mmCIF file of C-alpha atoms and ligand atoms in Angstrom:
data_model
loop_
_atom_site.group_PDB
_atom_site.id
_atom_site.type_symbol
_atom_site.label_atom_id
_atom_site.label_comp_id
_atom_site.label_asym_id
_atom_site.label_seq_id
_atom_site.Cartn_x
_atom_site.Cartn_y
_atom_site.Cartn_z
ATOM 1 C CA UNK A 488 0.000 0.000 0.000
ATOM 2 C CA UNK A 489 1.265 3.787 -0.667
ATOM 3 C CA UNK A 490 -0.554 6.558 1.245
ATOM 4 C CA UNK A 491 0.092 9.873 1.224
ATOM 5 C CA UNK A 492 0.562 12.854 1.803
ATOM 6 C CA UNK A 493 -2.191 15.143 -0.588
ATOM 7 C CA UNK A 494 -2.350 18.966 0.427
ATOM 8 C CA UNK A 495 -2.257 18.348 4.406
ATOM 9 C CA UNK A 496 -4.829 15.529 3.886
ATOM 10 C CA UNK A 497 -4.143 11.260 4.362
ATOM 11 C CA UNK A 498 -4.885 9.400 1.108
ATOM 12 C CA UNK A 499 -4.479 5.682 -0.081
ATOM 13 C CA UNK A 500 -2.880 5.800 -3.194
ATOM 14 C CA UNK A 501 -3.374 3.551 -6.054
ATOM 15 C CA UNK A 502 -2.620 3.448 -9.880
ATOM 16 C CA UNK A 503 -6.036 4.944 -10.706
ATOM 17 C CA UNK A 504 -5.545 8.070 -8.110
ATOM 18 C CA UNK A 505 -5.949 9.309 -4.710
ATOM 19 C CA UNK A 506 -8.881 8.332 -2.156
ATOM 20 C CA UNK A 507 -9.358 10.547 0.731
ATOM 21 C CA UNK A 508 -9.228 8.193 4.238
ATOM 22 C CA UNK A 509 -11.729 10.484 6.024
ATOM 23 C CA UNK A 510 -14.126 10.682 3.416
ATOM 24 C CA UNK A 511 -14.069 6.946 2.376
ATOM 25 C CA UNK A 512 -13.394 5.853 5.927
ATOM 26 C CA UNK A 513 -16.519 8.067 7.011
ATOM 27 C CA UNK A 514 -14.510 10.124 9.532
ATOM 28 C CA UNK A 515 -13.068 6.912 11.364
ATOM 29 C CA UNK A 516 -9.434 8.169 10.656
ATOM 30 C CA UNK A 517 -9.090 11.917 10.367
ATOM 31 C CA UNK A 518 -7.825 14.366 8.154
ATOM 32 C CA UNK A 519 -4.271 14.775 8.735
ATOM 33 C CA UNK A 520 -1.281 12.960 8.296
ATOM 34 C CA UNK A 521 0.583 12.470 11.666
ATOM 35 C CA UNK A 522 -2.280 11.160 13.496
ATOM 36 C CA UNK A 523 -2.602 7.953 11.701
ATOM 37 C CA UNK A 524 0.389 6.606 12.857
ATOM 38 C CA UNK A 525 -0.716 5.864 16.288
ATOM 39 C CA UNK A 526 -3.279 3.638 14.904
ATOM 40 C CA UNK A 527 -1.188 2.462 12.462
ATOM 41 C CA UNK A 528 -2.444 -1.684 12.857
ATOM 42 C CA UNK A 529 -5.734 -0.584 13.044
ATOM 43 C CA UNK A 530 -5.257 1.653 9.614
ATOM 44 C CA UNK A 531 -3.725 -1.099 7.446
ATOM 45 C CA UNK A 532 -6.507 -3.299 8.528
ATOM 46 C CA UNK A 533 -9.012 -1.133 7.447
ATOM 47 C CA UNK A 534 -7.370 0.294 4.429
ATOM 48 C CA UNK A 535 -7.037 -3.458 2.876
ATOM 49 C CA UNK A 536 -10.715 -3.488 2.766
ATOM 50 C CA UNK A 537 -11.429 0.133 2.027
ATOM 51 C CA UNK A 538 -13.850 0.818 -0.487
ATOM 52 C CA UNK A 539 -13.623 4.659 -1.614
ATOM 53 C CA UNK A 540 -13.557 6.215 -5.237
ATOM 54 C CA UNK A 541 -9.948 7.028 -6.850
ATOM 55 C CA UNK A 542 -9.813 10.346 -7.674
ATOM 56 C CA UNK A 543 -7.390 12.079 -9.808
ATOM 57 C CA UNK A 544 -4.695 14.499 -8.478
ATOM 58 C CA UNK A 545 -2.033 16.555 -8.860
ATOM 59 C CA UNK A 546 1.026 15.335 -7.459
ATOM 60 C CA UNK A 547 2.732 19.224 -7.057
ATOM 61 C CA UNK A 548 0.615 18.966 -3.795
ATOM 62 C CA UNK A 549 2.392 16.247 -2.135
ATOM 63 C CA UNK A 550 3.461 16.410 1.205
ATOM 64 C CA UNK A 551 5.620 14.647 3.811
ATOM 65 C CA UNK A 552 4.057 11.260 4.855
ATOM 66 C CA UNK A 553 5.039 12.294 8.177
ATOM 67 C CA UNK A 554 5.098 15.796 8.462
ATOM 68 C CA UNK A 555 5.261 17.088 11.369
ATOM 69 C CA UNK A 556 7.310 13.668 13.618
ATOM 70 C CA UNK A 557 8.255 14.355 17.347
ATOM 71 C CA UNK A 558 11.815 12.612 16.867
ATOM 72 C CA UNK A 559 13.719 12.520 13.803
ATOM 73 C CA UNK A 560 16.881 10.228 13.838
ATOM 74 C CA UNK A 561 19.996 11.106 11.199
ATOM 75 C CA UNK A 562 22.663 8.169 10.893
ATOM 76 C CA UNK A 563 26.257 9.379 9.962
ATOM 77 C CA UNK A 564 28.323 6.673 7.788
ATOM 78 C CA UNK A 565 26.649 3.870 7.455
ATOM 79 C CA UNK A 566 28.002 3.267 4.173
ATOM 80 C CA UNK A 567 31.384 1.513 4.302
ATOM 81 C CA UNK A 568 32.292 3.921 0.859
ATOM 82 C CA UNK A 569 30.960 6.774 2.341
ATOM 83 C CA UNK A 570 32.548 6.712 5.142
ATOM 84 C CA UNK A 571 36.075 6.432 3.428
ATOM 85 C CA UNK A 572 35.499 9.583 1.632
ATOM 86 C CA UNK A 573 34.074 11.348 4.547
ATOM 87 C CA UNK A 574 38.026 11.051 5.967
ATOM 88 C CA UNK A 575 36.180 9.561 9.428
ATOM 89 C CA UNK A 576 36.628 6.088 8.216
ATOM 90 C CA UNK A 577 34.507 2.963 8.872
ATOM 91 C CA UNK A 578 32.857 3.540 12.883
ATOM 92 C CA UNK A 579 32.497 0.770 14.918
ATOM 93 C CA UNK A 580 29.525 2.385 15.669
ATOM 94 C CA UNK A 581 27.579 4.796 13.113
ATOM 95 C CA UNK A 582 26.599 8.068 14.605
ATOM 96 C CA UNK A 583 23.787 8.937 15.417
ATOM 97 C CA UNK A 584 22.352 12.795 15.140
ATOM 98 C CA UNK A 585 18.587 14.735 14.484
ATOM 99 C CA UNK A 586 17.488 16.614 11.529
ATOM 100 C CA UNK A 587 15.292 19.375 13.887
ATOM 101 C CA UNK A 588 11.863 18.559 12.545
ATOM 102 C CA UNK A 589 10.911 21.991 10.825
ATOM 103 C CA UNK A 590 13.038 21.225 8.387
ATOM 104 C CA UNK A 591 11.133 18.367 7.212
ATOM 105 C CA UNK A 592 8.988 19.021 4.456
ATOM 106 C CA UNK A 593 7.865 16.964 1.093
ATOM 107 C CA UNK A 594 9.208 15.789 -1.873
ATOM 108 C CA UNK A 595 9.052 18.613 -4.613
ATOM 109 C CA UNK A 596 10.666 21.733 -3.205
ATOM 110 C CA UNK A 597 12.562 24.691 -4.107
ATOM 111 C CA UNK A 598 15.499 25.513 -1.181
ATOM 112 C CA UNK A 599 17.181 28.626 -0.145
ATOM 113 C CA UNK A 600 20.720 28.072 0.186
ATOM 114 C CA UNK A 601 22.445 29.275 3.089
ATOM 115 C CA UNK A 602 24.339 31.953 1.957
ATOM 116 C CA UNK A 603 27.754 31.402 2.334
ATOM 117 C CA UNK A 604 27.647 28.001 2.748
ATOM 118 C CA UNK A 605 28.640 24.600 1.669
ATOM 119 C CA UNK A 606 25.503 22.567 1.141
ATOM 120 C CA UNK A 607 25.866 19.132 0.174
ATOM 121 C CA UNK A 608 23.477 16.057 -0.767
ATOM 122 C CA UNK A 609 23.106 13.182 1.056
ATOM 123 C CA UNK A 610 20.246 11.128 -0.770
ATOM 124 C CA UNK A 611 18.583 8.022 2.065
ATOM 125 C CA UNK A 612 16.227 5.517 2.928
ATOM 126 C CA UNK A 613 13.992 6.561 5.060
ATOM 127 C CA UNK A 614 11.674 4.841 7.686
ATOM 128 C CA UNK A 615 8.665 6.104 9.236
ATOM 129 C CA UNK A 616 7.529 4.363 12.591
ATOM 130 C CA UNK A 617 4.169 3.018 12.888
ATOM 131 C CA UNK A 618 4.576 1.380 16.468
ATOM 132 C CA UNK A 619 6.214 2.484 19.853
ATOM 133 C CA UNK A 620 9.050 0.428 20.383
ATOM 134 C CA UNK A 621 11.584 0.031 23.418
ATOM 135 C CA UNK A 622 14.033 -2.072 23.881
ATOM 136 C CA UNK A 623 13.249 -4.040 20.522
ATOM 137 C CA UNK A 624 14.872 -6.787 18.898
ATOM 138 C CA UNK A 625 16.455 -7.202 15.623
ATOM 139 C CA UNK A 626 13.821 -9.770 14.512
ATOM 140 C CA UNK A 627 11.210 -7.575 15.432
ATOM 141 C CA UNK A 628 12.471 -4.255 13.879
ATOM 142 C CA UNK A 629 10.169 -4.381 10.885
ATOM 143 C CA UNK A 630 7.056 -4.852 12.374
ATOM 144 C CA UNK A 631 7.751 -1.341 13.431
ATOM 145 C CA UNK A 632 8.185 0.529 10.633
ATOM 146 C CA UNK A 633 5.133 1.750 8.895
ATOM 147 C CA UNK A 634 6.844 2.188 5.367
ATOM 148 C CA UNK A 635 9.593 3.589 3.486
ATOM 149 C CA UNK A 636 9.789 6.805 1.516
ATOM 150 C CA UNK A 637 12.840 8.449 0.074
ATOM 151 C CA UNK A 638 14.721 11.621 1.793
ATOM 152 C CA UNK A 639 17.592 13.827 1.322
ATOM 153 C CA UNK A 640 19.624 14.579 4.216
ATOM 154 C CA UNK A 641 20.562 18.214 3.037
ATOM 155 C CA UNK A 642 23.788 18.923 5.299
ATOM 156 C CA UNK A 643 25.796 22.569 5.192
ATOM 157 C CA UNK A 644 28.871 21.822 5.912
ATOM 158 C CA UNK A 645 30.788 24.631 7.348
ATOM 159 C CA UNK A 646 27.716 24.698 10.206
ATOM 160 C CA UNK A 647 28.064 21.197 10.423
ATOM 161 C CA UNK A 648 31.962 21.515 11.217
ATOM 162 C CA UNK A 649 32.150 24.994 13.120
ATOM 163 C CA UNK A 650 32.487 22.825 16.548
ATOM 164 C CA UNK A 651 34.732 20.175 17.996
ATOM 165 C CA UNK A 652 32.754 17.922 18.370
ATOM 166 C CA UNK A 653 30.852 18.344 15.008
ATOM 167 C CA UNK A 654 27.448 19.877 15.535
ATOM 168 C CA UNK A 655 25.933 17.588 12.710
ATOM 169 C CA UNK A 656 22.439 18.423 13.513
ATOM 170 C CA UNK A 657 22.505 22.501 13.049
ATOM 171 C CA UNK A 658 24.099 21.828 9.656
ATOM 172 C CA UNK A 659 21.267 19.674 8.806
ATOM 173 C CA UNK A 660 18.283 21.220 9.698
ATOM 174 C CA UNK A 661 17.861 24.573 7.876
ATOM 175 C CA UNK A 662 14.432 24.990 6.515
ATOM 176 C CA UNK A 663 13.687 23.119 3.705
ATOM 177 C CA UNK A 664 16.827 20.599 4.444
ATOM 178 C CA UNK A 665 14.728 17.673 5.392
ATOM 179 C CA UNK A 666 12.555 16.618 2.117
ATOM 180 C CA UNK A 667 10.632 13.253 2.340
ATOM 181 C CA UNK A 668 8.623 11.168 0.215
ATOM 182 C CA UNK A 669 7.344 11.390 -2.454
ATOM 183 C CA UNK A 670 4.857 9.306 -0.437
ATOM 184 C CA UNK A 671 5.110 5.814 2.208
ATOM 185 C CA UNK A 672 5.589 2.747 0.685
ATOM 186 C CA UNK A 673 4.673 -0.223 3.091
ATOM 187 C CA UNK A 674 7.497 -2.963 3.400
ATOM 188 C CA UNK A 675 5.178 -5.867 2.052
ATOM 189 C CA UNK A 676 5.052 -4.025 -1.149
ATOM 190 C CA UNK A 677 9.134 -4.837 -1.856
ATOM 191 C CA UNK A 678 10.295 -8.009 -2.645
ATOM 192 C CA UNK A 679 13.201 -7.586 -0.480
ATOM 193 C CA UNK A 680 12.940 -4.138 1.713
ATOM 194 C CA UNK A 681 16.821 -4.532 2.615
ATOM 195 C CA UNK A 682 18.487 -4.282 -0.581
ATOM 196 C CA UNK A 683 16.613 -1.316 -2.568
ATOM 197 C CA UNK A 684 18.621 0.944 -5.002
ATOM 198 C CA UNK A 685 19.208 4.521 -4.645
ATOM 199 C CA UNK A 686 20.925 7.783 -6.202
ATOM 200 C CA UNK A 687 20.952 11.169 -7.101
ATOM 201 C CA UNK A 688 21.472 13.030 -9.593
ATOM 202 C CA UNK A 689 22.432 17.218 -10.176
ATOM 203 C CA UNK A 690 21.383 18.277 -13.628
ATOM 204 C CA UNK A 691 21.180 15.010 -15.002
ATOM 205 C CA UNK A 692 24.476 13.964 -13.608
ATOM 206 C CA UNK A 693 24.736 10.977 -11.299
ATOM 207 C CA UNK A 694 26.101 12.117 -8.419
ATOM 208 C CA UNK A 695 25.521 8.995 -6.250
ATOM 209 C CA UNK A 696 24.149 5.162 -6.683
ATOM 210 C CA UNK A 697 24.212 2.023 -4.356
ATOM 211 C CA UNK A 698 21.845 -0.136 -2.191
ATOM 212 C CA UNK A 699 20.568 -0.350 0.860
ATOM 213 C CA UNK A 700 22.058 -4.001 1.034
ATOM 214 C CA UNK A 701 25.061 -2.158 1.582
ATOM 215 C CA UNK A 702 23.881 -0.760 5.342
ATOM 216 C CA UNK A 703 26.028 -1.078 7.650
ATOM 217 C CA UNK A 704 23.507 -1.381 9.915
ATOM 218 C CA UNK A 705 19.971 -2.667 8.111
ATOM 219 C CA UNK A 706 16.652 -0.968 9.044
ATOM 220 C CA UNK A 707 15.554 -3.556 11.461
ATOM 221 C CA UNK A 708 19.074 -3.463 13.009
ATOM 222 C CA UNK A 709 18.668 0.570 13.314
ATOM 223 C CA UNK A 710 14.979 0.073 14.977
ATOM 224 C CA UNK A 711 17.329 -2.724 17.670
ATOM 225 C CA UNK A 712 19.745 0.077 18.186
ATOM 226 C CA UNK A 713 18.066 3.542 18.446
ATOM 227 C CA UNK A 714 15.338 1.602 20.995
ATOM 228 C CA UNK A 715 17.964 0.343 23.337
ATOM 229 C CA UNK A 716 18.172 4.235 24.095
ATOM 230 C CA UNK A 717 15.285 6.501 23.194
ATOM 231 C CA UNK A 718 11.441 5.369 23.188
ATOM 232 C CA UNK A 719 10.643 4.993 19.278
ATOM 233 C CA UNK A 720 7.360 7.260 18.421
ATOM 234 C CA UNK A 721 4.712 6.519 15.777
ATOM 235 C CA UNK A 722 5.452 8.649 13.093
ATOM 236 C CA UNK A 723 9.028 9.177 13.948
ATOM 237 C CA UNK A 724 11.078 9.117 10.789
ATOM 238 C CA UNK A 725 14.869 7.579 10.670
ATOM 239 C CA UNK A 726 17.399 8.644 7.752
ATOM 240 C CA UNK A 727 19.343 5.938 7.125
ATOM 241 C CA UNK A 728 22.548 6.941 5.648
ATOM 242 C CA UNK A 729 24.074 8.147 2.825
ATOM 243 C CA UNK A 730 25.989 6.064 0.239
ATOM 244 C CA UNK A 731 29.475 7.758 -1.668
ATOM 245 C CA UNK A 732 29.486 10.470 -3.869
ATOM 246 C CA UNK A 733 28.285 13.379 -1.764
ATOM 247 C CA UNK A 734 30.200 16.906 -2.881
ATOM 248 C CA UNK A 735 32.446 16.300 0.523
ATOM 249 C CA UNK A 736 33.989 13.355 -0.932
ATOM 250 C CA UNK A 737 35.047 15.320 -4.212
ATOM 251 C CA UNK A 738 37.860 16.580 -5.624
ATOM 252 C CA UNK A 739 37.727 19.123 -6.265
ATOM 253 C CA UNK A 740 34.853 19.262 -3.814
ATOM 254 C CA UNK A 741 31.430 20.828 -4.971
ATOM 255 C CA UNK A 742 28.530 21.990 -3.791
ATOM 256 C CA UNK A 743 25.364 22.746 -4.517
ATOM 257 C CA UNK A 744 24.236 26.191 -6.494
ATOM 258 C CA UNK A 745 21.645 28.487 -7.274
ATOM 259 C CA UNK A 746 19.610 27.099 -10.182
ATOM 260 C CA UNK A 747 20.607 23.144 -10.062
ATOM 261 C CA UNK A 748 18.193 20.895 -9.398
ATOM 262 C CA UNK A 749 18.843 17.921 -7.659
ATOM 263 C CA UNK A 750 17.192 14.088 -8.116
ATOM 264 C CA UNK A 751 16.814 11.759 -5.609
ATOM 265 C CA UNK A 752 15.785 8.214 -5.747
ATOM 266 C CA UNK A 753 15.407 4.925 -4.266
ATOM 267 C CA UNK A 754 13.683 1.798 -6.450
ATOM 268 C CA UNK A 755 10.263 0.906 -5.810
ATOM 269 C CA UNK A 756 9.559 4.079 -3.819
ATOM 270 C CA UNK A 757 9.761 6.978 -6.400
ATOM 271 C CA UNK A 758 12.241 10.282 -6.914
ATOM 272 C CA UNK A 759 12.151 13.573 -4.703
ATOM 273 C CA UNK A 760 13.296 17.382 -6.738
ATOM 274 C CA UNK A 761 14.921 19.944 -5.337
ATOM 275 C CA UNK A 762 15.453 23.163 -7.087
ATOM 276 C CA UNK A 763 17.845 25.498 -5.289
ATOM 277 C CA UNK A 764 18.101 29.519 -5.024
ATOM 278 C CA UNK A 765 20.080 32.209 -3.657
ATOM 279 C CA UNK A 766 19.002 33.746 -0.272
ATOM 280 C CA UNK A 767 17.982 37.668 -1.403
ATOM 281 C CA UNK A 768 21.028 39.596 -1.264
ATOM 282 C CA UNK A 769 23.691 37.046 -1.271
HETATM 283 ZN ZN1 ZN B 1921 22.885 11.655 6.099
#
């Protein structure tokens, strides 16, 4: 099942169009977004029986499956080749750091770049949460994710290294740095949910392409880890990790500019845009 994300409103999606959840489920489930994850069993239950009428839409009104998630959870190098370009080599144990939730927004955006800064892509995986979860195990970590969409973990790089140690999370979270979807994809629909392509491209150019079989720590494993410390939310999102070829790892280095627009994708979920601009009078 996809739903999404249509204009602030929840909506099964299907290849014939879009059906509004509070309409077709006769105000059972509301309106927005966010709340559905909390009921998340009882939503996929009903939705596999849900009888509403497909309606067409425009997909410019997409917004973040999870919009508006009380803990977002970044993962630094948990690609074995992006960590050797990063210059921090392979971690015993992969960071862990938050995108500040404001920043989150949907998949077809136009960004302000900070001016004077270095801002780099980071295309991910990204799971949404549709069960608490504390203390979980490995085995189990699935059954708490509510889907997959896709996300770019935006990063400006001279904020993200003006402190000792790095402060990873203000150079991440400037508005607009946090785009998701381009709507949730629920793990049943993959063959196999651990080993999904993904890339990015800037103008056309590919900048970056792997799979997620190449975690260094797997979804489920991620779900084990980040619940051994912090109480997992419904509707808390995770970015996985970047693979290699981010503008860091470079040489020269690059970064992104006023005017480029930048692809991101992973297979069997769909592609995010980005179109970038210069903040007025820089
Ligand atoms: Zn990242």
């Amino acid at each position: 099942m996809r739903i999404g994300n249509l204009d602030g409103r929840l909506v099964i999606l299907t290849g014939a169009g879009a059906i509004d959840v509070e309409r077709a489920s006769g105000g059972r489930f509301g309106a927005g977004p966010q709340a559905v994850y909390a009921r998340w069993a009882e939503f996929t239950a009903w939705a596999a029986t849900a009888e509403g009428s497909e309606e067409p839409y425009d997909a410019a009104l997409l917004g973040a499956p999870s919009p508006a998630p009380r803990q977002v959870f970044g993962i630094g190098l948990n690609y074995r080749d992006h960590a050797d370009e990063s210059g921090f080599g392979v971690p015993d144990y992969p960071s862990v750091f938050t995108k500040f939730p404001s920043c989150i927004t949907g998949p077809y955006t136009e960004v302000t770049l900070p001016p004077g800064g270095h801002t780099d892509w980071e295309v991910e995986l990204v799971a949404v949460i549709g069960a608490e979860g504390w203390h979980v195990r490995e085995a189990d970590g699935w059954g708490h994710v509510a889907g997959l969409c896709a996300g770019q973990d935006l990063s400006e790089r001279i904020t993200q290294m003006a402190s000792k140690p790095p402060q990873f999370s203000m150079g991440k979270s400037f508005p607009g740095f946090g785009p998701t979807g381009p709507w949730l994809v629920t793990p049943d629909e993959f063959e196999n949910p651990d080993d999904l392509e993904l890339g990015s491209s800037i103008n056309g150019v590919q900048m970056q392409k792997s799979r997620t079989g190449n975690l260094i720590l797997s979804v489920p494993q991620l779900v084990a880890r980040l619940s051994g410390a912090v109480r997992l939310l419904p509707g808390d999102i995770i970015f996985t990790g970047t693979p290699a070829g981010v503008g860091q790892g470079r040489s020269p280095q690059r970064w992104l500019a006023p005017g480029e627009e930048l692809v991101s994708y992973v297979e069997g979920i769909g592609e995010l845009r980005q179109r970038f601009t210069a903040a007025p009078g820089s």
